[in-house]
């Protein structure tokens, strides 16, 4: 029996444009080997180019020498080390919260946060473009989900009126993982506050990229500390490790530690992952030039795109390059790979059928030549299309 999925896989493989599950060997900042050839990587989450940073690698190696390769337990039982707690204090300080709970992935962190603040019967108001881990977190928590139009605070306000009298949670992202745009957080926070709803923000792609809430200038979104109940995040994007966290108040953190299934039933993050994450947070603070370089690189890439940058926010390293259909997006990725760069096509059902794109992620270590190569490859493919996309 051949399902639709199998038919599509067979077609893309037959056309030589199947781009997924490729075994990449890292060969330098924003570089990888595939089938013996070195490529520029144009879709890595390593926004600050911290993978391979000597201090971070040293910290990870020393952690293995001290504590071994694993903790041998889940966090609640024998998996917590002093280093887990120190990492949690550091993240809480960054977000200006009383406490923080770490997990072995950002996906788990979203599930843990919703388990604590959601629960059966909760009404969860979720932005239409929220990540799959947010959706799964709401489903697993037994919440009733209400989607509101992407980044539309007035629509959220309207939808929240439907939930009057029930416990309500609002879930958004700081930087959207597929579109790279930023949430209008002050408006969202205001709508949530007016309805007495709890606000959770997934900051997976904001950490290290946007100014944190404790930045002396008030953080990127200039929110009041009490506006956001949980800042959820990942330690596998700008922070080059594995893991996730929920930065929150002390009571919510305590609840998470006793109700969140991934904290209780899945192995703790390894000592090397914890040490790498803690060291990376120090490096991020000590080397602010990385964030500045990233911003310069985003601007240079956008300026070199013939199709124009539209309303893309200057701070965001995720640049979606849209095509009219999945096949064209897959063909674009194959075309660009032939020119020496790996970029990820995102097609349906991951994004809607009319929203296929390449998701280009700019990194701090991209050189002017790298950015020119990437932009020129996109431009050259656009010139092959009957009607070049805007
Ligand atoms: N939230 C968002 C917005 C993400 O993009 C991702 C991962 N791509 C996650 C959560 C999950 O993070 P992790 O990879 O650490 O599980």
CSV table of N, CA, C and O and ligand atoms in Angstrom, one decimal, residues 45 104-108 110 131 133-134 173 175-177 202 204-205 233-237 242-244 359, ligand 1:
chain,number,residue,atom,x,y,z
A,45,UNK,N,20.7,26.8,13.3
A,45,UNK,CA,20.3,27.5,14.4
A,45,UNK,C,21.4,28.2,15.2
A,45,UNK,O,21.2,28.8,16.2
A,104,UNK,N,15.7,18.4,29.4
A,104,UNK,CA,16.7,17.9,28.4
A,104,UNK,C,16.4,18.3,27.0
A,104,UNK,O,17.1,18.0,26.1
A,105,UNK,N,15.3,19.1,26.8
A,105,UNK,CA,15.0,19.7,25.5
A,105,UNK,C,14.0,20.8,25.6
A,105,UNK,O,13.3,20.9,26.6
A,106,UNK,N,14.0,21.7,24.6
A,106,UNK,CA,13.1,22.8,24.6
A,106,UNK,C,11.6,22.3,24.4
A,106,UNK,O,10.7,22.8,25.0
A,107,UNK,N,11.5,21.2,23.7
A,107,UNK,CA,10.2,20.6,23.4
A,107,UNK,C,9.6,20.1,24.8
A,107,UNK,O,8.5,20.4,25.1
A,108,UNK,N,10.5,19.5,25.6
A,108,UNK,CA,10.0,19.1,26.9
A,108,UNK,C,9.7,20.3,27.8
A,108,UNK,O,8.8,20.2,28.6
A,110,UNK,N,8.4,23.1,27.0
A,110,UNK,CA,7.0,23.6,26.7
A,110,UNK,C,6.0,22.7,27.3
A,110,UNK,O,5.0,23.1,27.9
A,131,UNK,N,4.9,26.9,17.4
A,131,UNK,CA,5.6,25.7,17.1
A,131,UNK,C,4.9,24.4,17.6
A,131,UNK,O,4.1,24.5,18.5
A,133,UNK,N,5.7,22.0,19.3
A,133,UNK,CA,5.9,21.7,20.8
A,133,UNK,C,4.9,22.4,21.6
A,133,UNK,O,4.5,21.9,22.7
A,134,UNK,N,4.5,23.6,21.2
A,134,UNK,CA,3.5,24.3,21.9
A,134,UNK,C,2.1,23.6,21.8
A,134,UNK,O,1.4,23.5,22.8
A,173,UNK,N,5.3,33.0,20.7
A,173,UNK,CA,6.7,33.0,20.6
A,173,UNK,C,7.3,34.4,20.5
A,173,UNK,O,6.6,35.3,20.0
A,175,UNK,N,10.3,35.1,18.8
A,175,UNK,CA,10.7,35.1,17.4
A,175,UNK,C,10.1,33.9,16.8
A,175,UNK,O,10.4,32.8,17.2
A,176,UNK,N,9.3,34.0,15.7
A,176,UNK,CA,8.6,32.9,15.2
A,176,UNK,C,9.6,32.0,14.3
A,176,UNK,O,10.3,32.6,13.5
A,177,UNK,N,9.5,30.7,14.6
A,177,UNK,CA,10.6,29.8,14.1
A,177,UNK,C,10.6,29.6,12.6
A,177,UNK,O,11.6,29.3,12.0
A,202,UNK,N,7.5,31.5,24.3
A,202,UNK,CA,8.5,30.6,23.9
A,202,UNK,C,9.6,31.4,23.2
A,202,UNK,O,9.4,32.0,22.2
A,204,UNK,N,12.6,30.4,22.3
A,204,UNK,CA,13.7,29.5,21.7
A,204,UNK,C,14.6,30.2,20.8
A,204,UNK,O,15.8,30.1,20.8
A,205,UNK,N,14.0,31.1,19.9
A,205,UNK,CA,14.8,31.8,18.9
A,205,UNK,C,15.1,33.2,19.2
A,205,UNK,O,15.7,33.9,18.5
A,233,UNK,N,12.3,28.2,26.8
A,233,UNK,CA,13.3,28.3,25.8
A,233,UNK,C,14.1,27.0,25.5
A,233,UNK,O,13.8,26.0,26.2
A,234,UNK,N,14.9,27.1,24.6
A,234,UNK,CA,15.8,26.0,24.2
A,234,UNK,C,17.2,26.3,24.4
A,234,UNK,O,17.6,27.5,24.2
A,235,UNK,N,18.0,25.3,24.7
A,235,UNK,CA,19.5,25.5,24.8
A,235,UNK,C,20.2,24.9,23.6
A,235,UNK,O,21.3,24.5,23.7
A,236,UNK,N,19.4,24.8,22.4
A,236,UNK,CA,20.0,24.2,21.3
A,236,UNK,C,20.0,25.1,20.0
A,236,UNK,O,20.1,24.6,18.9
A,237,UNK,N,19.8,26.4,20.3
A,237,UNK,CA,19.8,27.3,19.1
A,237,UNK,C,21.0,28.2,19.3
A,237,UNK,O,22.1,27.8,19.1
A,242,UNK,N,22.2,21.1,24.3
A,242,UNK,CA,20.9,20.5,24.2
A,242,UNK,C,20.2,20.8,25.5
A,242,UNK,O,20.9,20.8,26.6
A,243,UNK,N,18.9,21.0,25.5
A,243,UNK,CA,18.2,21.3,26.7
A,243,UNK,C,17.2,22.4,26.5
A,243,UNK,O,17.1,23.0,25.5
A,244,UNK,N,16.3,22.5,27.6
A,244,UNK,CA,15.3,23.6,27.5
A,244,UNK,C,15.1,24.1,28.9
A,244,UNK,O,15.7,23.6,29.9
A,359,UNK,N,14.0,28.2,4.6
A,359,UNK,CA,14.2,28.9,5.8
A,359,UNK,C,15.7,29.2,5.9
A,359,UNK,O,16.5,28.3,6.3
B,1,LIG,N1,10.2,26.0,20.4
B,1,LIG,C1,10.4,26.5,19.2
B,1,LIG,C2,9.8,27.7,18.8
B,1,LIG,C3,11.3,25.8,18.4
B,1,LIG,O1,11.6,26.2,17.2
B,1,LIG,C4,11.9,24.6,18.9
B,1,LIG,C5,12.9,23.7,18.0
B,1,LIG,N2,13.0,24.0,16.7
B,1,LIG,C6,11.6,24.1,20.1
B,1,LIG,C7,10.7,24.9,20.9
B,1,LIG,C8,12.1,22.8,20.7
B,1,LIG,O2,13.4,23.0,21.1
B,1,LIG,P1,14.4,21.8,21.2
B,1,LIG,O3,15.0,21.6,19.9
B,1,LIG,O4,15.4,22.2,22.3
B,1,LIG,O5,13.6,20.6,21.7
